């Protein structure tokens, strides 16, 4: 019975499609829905509407239909060009990047998807944008790596007049956490914070910290990490500069519990200072943007792009 119904439905649908094609109605609808063809791939009017909504949500700026179409054309070309060089992102790679973006927004992927859908945006719209941006970035940095390097001569004269700001240190640190279960009352958090302060006053070296915190319940001391001044945000860098070697930084309440950092060593280094790192990154980004723009223009010249009215 069900099989017979499905067969009849399929035959009816096929007949309807044939009638639409003969009448020209189906081809008209198809032509209206496709806004452009890029190397044989379609960009629909729906895609354009989605890009406009996504841009409005993420940048708080309204873009025109033409601007949205140009962005979508570029995205198609970027992915296609990257594939020529064997660069492609799998669905799992894209989902991972999507999840990381959600995490930075203090959401999980499902919450991010619901937020997008609440604004009339399909999650795939954002995922497609992520894929284009990441594959293109990998391609440009991979193909033109030597052109993007920033020589030391380009950084001459950028050090600040403040001597302290012009110095760079290498810090050997060990993060420590006194675990507080989620949902604990503020009294429990305060008790652990006071405990951390007491322990902090007792510790005189990283060896002592390791011995103590490894033996404690509901506490952990991480492996050693090496960071330079340029790796750290200003607030943490200033805190470590004020902390005596062998001591712990003041306790800070976080999602994990009460955290501190044991400073095992601090020594001068010739690595980039924060000012030099910032200058290097600025010049690198300028070079990247220029190369990315010129490369994309070349790709567009060799592409088959058909804009449909």
CSV table of C-alpha atoms in Angstrom, one decimal:
chain,number,residue,atom,x,y,z
A,1,UNK,CA,0.0,0.0,0.0
A,2,UNK,CA,2.7,2.5,1.1
A,3,UNK,CA,5.0,1.5,-1.8
A,4,UNK,CA,2.1,2.0,-4.3
A,5,UNK,CA,1.4,5.4,-2.9
A,6,UNK,CA,5.0,6.5,-3.1
A,7,UNK,CA,5.3,5.2,-6.7
A,8,UNK,CA,2.2,7.2,-7.7
A,9,UNK,CA,3.5,10.3,-5.8
A,10,UNK,CA,6.9,10.1,-7.6
A,11,UNK,CA,5.2,9.7,-11.0
A,12,UNK,CA,2.9,12.7,-10.3
A,13,UNK,CA,5.9,14.8,-9.1
A,14,UNK,CA,7.8,13.9,-12.2
A,15,UNK,CA,4.9,14.8,-14.4
A,16,UNK,CA,4.5,18.1,-12.7
A,17,UNK,CA,8.2,18.9,-13.1
A,18,UNK,CA,7.9,18.1,-16.8
A,19,UNK,CA,4.9,20.4,-17.2
A,20,UNK,CA,6.7,23.2,-15.5
A,21,UNK,CA,9.7,22.7,-17.8
A,22,UNK,CA,7.6,22.7,-20.9
A,23,UNK,CA,5.7,25.8,-19.8
A,24,UNK,CA,8.9,27.6,-19.0
A,25,UNK,CA,7.7,28.4,-15.5
A,26,UNK,CA,10.3,26.1,-13.9
A,27,UNK,CA,13.2,27.6,-15.8
A,28,UNK,CA,12.0,31.1,-14.9
A,29,UNK,CA,11.9,30.3,-11.2
A,30,UNK,CA,15.4,28.7,-11.4
A,31,UNK,CA,16.8,31.7,-13.2
A,32,UNK,CA,15.3,34.1,-10.7
A,33,UNK,CA,16.8,32.2,-7.7
A,34,UNK,CA,20.3,32.1,-9.1
A,35,UNK,CA,22.1,35.4,-8.9
A,36,UNK,CA,25.5,34.4,-10.2
A,37,UNK,CA,27.5,31.5,-11.5
A,38,UNK,CA,31.2,31.2,-10.4
A,39,UNK,CA,33.2,28.6,-12.3
A,40,UNK,CA,30.0,26.6,-12.6
A,41,UNK,CA,28.9,27.0,-9.0
A,42,UNK,CA,25.7,28.9,-8.2
A,43,UNK,CA,25.1,31.8,-5.8
A,44,UNK,CA,21.5,32.2,-5.1
A,45,UNK,CA,19.5,35.2,-4.0
A,46,UNK,CA,18.9,33.4,-0.8
A,47,UNK,CA,22.7,33.2,-0.3
A,48,UNK,CA,22.9,37.0,-0.7
A,49,UNK,CA,20.1,37.6,1.8
A,50,UNK,CA,21.8,35.3,4.3
A,51,UNK,CA,25.2,37.1,3.9
A,52,UNK,CA,23.5,40.5,4.4
A,53,UNK,CA,21.9,39.3,7.6
A,54,UNK,CA,25.1,37.7,8.9
A,55,UNK,CA,27.1,40.9,8.2
A,56,UNK,CA,24.5,43.0,10.0
A,57,UNK,CA,24.6,40.7,13.0
A,58,UNK,CA,28.4,40.4,13.3
A,59,UNK,CA,29.5,44.0,12.3
A,60,UNK,CA,26.3,46.0,13.0
A,61,UNK,CA,26.7,47.4,9.5
A,62,UNK,CA,24.3,47.2,6.6
A,63,UNK,CA,25.8,46.2,3.3
A,64,UNK,CA,24.2,46.4,-0.1
A,65,UNK,CA,23.1,43.5,-2.2
A,66,UNK,CA,26.0,44.0,-4.6
A,67,UNK,CA,28.5,44.1,-1.8
A,68,UNK,CA,27.1,40.8,-0.4
A,69,UNK,CA,27.3,39.3,-3.9
A,70,UNK,CA,30.9,40.3,-4.4
A,71,UNK,CA,31.9,38.8,-1.0
A,72,UNK,CA,30.2,35.5,-1.9
A,73,UNK,CA,31.9,35.4,-5.3
A,74,UNK,CA,35.3,36.0,-3.5
A,75,UNK,CA,34.5,33.1,-1.1
A,76,UNK,CA,33.8,30.7,-4.0
A,77,UNK,CA,37.0,31.7,-5.7
A,78,UNK,CA,39.0,31.4,-2.4
A,79,UNK,CA,37.9,27.8,-1.7
A,80,UNK,CA,38.3,26.8,-5.4
A,81,UNK,CA,41.8,28.2,-5.6
A,82,UNK,CA,42.8,26.6,-2.3
A,83,UNK,CA,41.6,23.2,-3.6
A,84,UNK,CA,44.0,23.6,-6.6
A,85,UNK,CA,46.9,23.4,-4.1
A,86,UNK,CA,45.4,20.5,-2.1
A,87,UNK,CA,44.1,22.8,0.7
A,88,UNK,CA,40.6,22.0,1.9
A,89,UNK,CA,38.7,22.0,5.2
A,90,UNK,CA,36.7,18.9,6.1
A,91,UNK,CA,33.3,19.2,7.7
A,92,UNK,CA,34.8,18.2,11.0
A,93,UNK,CA,37.5,21.0,10.6
A,94,UNK,CA,34.8,23.5,10.0
A,95,UNK,CA,32.7,22.3,12.9
A,96,UNK,CA,35.7,22.5,15.1
A,97,UNK,CA,36.3,26.1,14.1
A,98,UNK,CA,32.6,26.9,14.6
A,99,UNK,CA,32.8,25.4,18.0
A,100,UNK,CA,35.9,27.4,18.9
A,101,UNK,CA,34.1,30.6,17.8
A,102,UNK,CA,31.1,29.6,20.0
A,103,UNK,CA,33.4,29.0,23.0
A,104,UNK,CA,35.0,32.5,22.6
A,105,UNK,CA,31.5,33.9,22.8
A,106,UNK,CA,30.9,31.8,26.0
A,107,UNK,CA,28.4,29.5,24.1
A,108,UNK,CA,28.4,26.0,22.9
A,109,UNK,CA,27.8,25.2,19.2
A,110,UNK,CA,24.1,24.5,19.7
A,111,UNK,CA,23.6,27.9,21.5
A,112,UNK,CA,25.4,29.7,18.7
A,113,UNK,CA,23.2,28.0,16.1
A,114,UNK,CA,20.0,29.0,18.0
A,115,UNK,CA,21.3,32.6,18.2
A,116,UNK,CA,21.9,32.7,14.4
A,117,UNK,CA,18.5,31.0,13.6
A,118,UNK,CA,16.8,33.6,15.9
A,119,UNK,CA,18.1,36.2,13.5
A,120,UNK,CA,17.0,34.2,10.4
A,121,UNK,CA,20.5,33.0,9.6
A,122,UNK,CA,21.3,29.4,8.9
A,123,UNK,CA,24.4,28.0,10.7
A,124,UNK,CA,25.7,26.9,7.4
A,125,UNK,CA,26.0,30.5,6.3
A,126,UNK,CA,28.5,31.2,9.0
A,127,UNK,CA,30.3,27.9,8.5
A,128,UNK,CA,30.8,28.7,4.8
A,129,UNK,CA,32.3,32.0,5.6
A,130,UNK,CA,34.6,30.4,8.2
A,131,UNK,CA,35.7,27.8,5.6
A,132,UNK,CA,36.5,30.4,2.9
A,133,UNK,CA,38.4,32.7,5.3
A,134,UNK,CA,40.5,29.9,6.9
A,135,UNK,CA,41.4,28.0,3.7
A,136,UNK,CA,42.4,31.3,2.0
A,137,UNK,CA,44.5,32.4,4.9
A,138,UNK,CA,46.3,29.0,4.9
A,139,UNK,CA,46.9,29.3,1.2
A,140,UNK,CA,48.2,32.9,1.2
A,141,UNK,CA,50.5,32.3,4.2
A,142,UNK,CA,51.7,29.0,2.7
A,143,UNK,CA,52.4,30.2,-0.8
A,144,UNK,CA,53.9,33.6,0.1
A,145,UNK,CA,55.5,32.9,3.4
A,146,UNK,CA,58.9,34.4,2.4
A,147,UNK,CA,57.2,37.6,1.2
A,148,UNK,CA,55.4,38.1,4.4
A,149,UNK,CA,58.5,38.0,6.7
A,150,UNK,CA,59.3,41.2,8.6
A,151,UNK,CA,63.0,41.9,8.5
A,152,UNK,CA,64.6,43.5,11.6
A,153,UNK,CA,65.5,46.7,9.7
A,154,UNK,CA,61.8,47.4,9.3
A,155,UNK,CA,61.5,47.4,13.1
A,156,UNK,CA,64.3,49.9,13.7
A,157,UNK,CA,63.4,52.8,15.9
A,158,UNK,CA,60.1,51.5,17.3
A,159,UNK,CA,61.2,50.8,20.8
A,160,UNK,CA,59.6,53.1,23.4
A,161,UNK,CA,61.5,55.7,25.4
A,162,UNK,CA,60.5,54.0,28.6
A,163,UNK,CA,63.4,51.7,29.5
A,164,UNK,CA,61.2,49.2,31.2
A,165,UNK,CA,58.8,48.9,28.3
A,166,UNK,CA,61.9,48.4,26.0
A,167,UNK,CA,63.0,45.4,28.0
A,168,UNK,CA,62.0,41.8,27.4
A,169,UNK,CA,62.0,38.9,29.9
A,170,UNK,CA,61.6,35.2,29.7
A,171,UNK,CA,59.3,33.8,32.5
A,172,UNK,CA,59.2,30.2,33.6
A,173,UNK,CA,55.9,29.7,35.4
A,174,UNK,CA,53.6,27.0,36.8
A,175,UNK,CA,49.9,27.6,36.9
A,176,UNK,CA,48.2,26.4,40.1
A,177,UNK,CA,44.5,26.0,40.8
A,178,UNK,CA,42.5,25.2,44.0
A,179,UNK,CA,39.4,23.6,42.6
A,180,UNK,CA,36.0,24.9,43.6
A,181,UNK,CA,33.0,22.8,42.3
A,182,UNK,CA,30.6,24.7,40.1
A,183,UNK,CA,27.6,26.0,41.9
A,184,UNK,CA,29.4,26.3,45.2
A,185,UNK,CA,28.2,29.1,47.5
A,186,UNK,CA,30.3,32.3,47.8
A,187,UNK,CA,31.3,31.2,51.3
A,188,UNK,CA,33.1,28.2,49.9
A,189,UNK,CA,34.9,30.3,47.2
A,190,UNK,CA,36.0,32.8,49.9
A,191,UNK,CA,37.2,30.0,52.1
A,192,UNK,CA,39.4,28.6,49.3
A,193,UNK,CA,40.7,32.1,48.5
A,194,UNK,CA,41.8,32.6,52.1
A,195,UNK,CA,43.4,29.1,52.0
A,196,UNK,CA,45.3,30.2,48.8
A,197,UNK,CA,46.5,33.4,50.5
A,198,UNK,CA,47.8,31.3,53.5
A,199,UNK,CA,49.6,28.8,51.2
A,200,UNK,CA,51.0,31.7,49.1
A,201,UNK,CA,52.7,33.1,52.2
A,202,UNK,CA,54.4,29.8,52.9
A,203,UNK,CA,55.8,29.0,49.4
A,204,UNK,CA,59.4,30.1,48.8
A,205,UNK,CA,60.3,28.1,45.6
A,206,UNK,CA,58.7,26.2,42.7
A,207,UNK,CA,60.0,23.0,44.2
A,208,UNK,CA,58.0,23.7,47.4
A,209,UNK,CA,55.0,24.6,45.3
A,210,UNK,CA,55.2,21.3,43.4
A,211,UNK,CA,55.6,19.2,46.5
A,212,UNK,CA,52.7,20.9,48.3
A,213,UNK,CA,50.1,21.2,45.6
A,214,UNK,CA,50.7,17.7,44.2
A,215,UNK,CA,49.9,16.2,47.6
A,216,UNK,CA,46.7,18.3,48.2
A,217,UNK,CA,43.2,17.1,47.4
A,218,UNK,CA,41.2,19.3,45.0
A,219,UNK,CA,44.3,21.1,43.9
A,220,UNK,CA,46.5,20.9,40.8
A,221,UNK,CA,49.8,22.4,39.7
A,222,UNK,CA,50.4,22.4,35.9
A,223,UNK,CA,53.6,21.7,33.9
A,224,UNK,CA,56.1,24.5,33.5
A,225,UNK,CA,55.5,27.0,30.8
A,226,UNK,CA,57.9,29.4,29.2
A,227,UNK,CA,56.6,32.8,28.2
A,228,UNK,CA,58.2,36.0,27.0
A,229,UNK,CA,57.1,39.6,27.8
A,230,UNK,CA,55.5,39.8,24.3
A,231,UNK,CA,53.4,36.7,24.9
A,232,UNK,CA,51.6,38.1,27.9
A,233,UNK,CA,48.9,40.7,28.3
A,234,UNK,CA,50.1,43.9,30.1
A,235,UNK,CA,48.3,43.2,33.4
A,236,UNK,CA,49.8,39.7,33.8
A,237,UNK,CA,53.2,40.9,32.6
A,238,UNK,CA,53.2,43.7,35.3
A,239,UNK,CA,52.1,41.2,37.9
A,240,UNK,CA,54.9,38.8,37.1
A,241,UNK,CA,57.4,41.7,37.2
A,242,UNK,CA,56.3,42.5,40.7
A,243,UNK,CA,56.3,38.9,42.0
A,244,UNK,CA,59.6,37.7,43.5
A,245,UNK,CA,61.1,34.6,41.9
A,246,UNK,CA,59.9,31.5,43.8
A,247,UNK,CA,56.7,33.1,45.0
A,248,UNK,CA,53.1,32.9,43.9
A,249,UNK,CA,50.9,35.6,42.3
A,250,UNK,CA,47.8,36.8,44.3
A,251,UNK,CA,44.9,34.4,44.0
A,252,UNK,CA,42.3,35.0,41.4
A,253,UNK,CA,38.8,33.5,41.3
A,254,UNK,CA,38.0,31.8,37.9
A,255,UNK,CA,35.6,29.3,36.5
A,256,UNK,CA,37.9,26.5,37.7
A,257,UNK,CA,38.3,27.8,41.2
A,258,UNK,CA,41.0,29.9,42.8
A,259,UNK,CA,44.1,30.3,40.6
A,260,UNK,CA,47.7,31.4,41.1
A,261,UNK,CA,50.9,31.3,39.2
A,262,UNK,CA,54.3,30.2,40.6
A,263,UNK,CA,57.1,32.2,39.2
A,264,UNK,CA,60.1,29.9,38.8
A,265,UNK,CA,62.5,32.2,37.0
A,266,UNK,CA,62.6,35.6,35.3
A,267,UNK,CA,65.6,36.5,33.1
A,268,UNK,CA,66.3,39.1,30.3
A,269,UNK,CA,66.0,37.9,26.8
A,270,UNK,CA,66.6,39.2,23.3
A,271,UNK,CA,63.2,38.1,22.1
A,272,UNK,CA,60.7,40.7,20.9
A,273,UNK,CA,59.5,43.2,23.5
A,274,UNK,CA,55.8,43.9,23.6
A,275,UNK,CA,56.3,47.0,21.5
A,276,UNK,CA,58.4,45.2,18.9
A,277,UNK,CA,55.9,42.3,18.7
A,278,UNK,CA,53.0,44.7,18.1
A,279,UNK,CA,55.0,46.5,15.4
A,280,UNK,CA,56.0,43.2,13.8
A,281,UNK,CA,52.4,42.0,13.8
A,282,UNK,CA,51.1,45.3,12.3
A,283,UNK,CA,53.6,45.2,9.4
A,284,UNK,CA,52.9,41.5,8.8
A,285,UNK,CA,49.2,42.1,8.7
A,286,UNK,CA,49.7,44.9,6.2
A,287,UNK,CA,51.8,42.7,4.0
A,288,UNK,CA,49.3,39.9,4.3
A,289,UNK,CA,46.3,42.1,3.3
A,290,UNK,CA,48.2,43.6,0.3
A,291,UNK,CA,49.3,40.1,-0.9
A,292,UNK,CA,45.8,38.6,-0.3
A,293,UNK,CA,44.2,41.5,-2.3
A,294,UNK,CA,46.5,41.2,-5.3
A,295,UNK,CA,46.3,37.4,-5.4
A,296,UNK,CA,42.5,37.5,-5.3
A,297,UNK,CA,42.5,40.0,-8.2
A,298,UNK,CA,44.6,37.6,-10.2
A,299,UNK,CA,42.2,34.7,-9.4
A,300,UNK,CA,39.2,36.8,-10.4
A,301,UNK,CA,40.8,37.6,-13.8
A,302,UNK,CA,41.0,33.9,-14.7
A,303,UNK,CA,37.6,33.0,-13.3
A,304,UNK,CA,34.3,32.5,-15.2
A,305,UNK,CA,31.8,34.8,-13.4
A,306,UNK,CA,28.3,35.2,-14.8
A,307,UNK,CA,26.1,37.8,-13.1
A,308,UNK,CA,22.4,37.2,-13.7
A,309,UNK,CA,19.8,39.9,-13.6
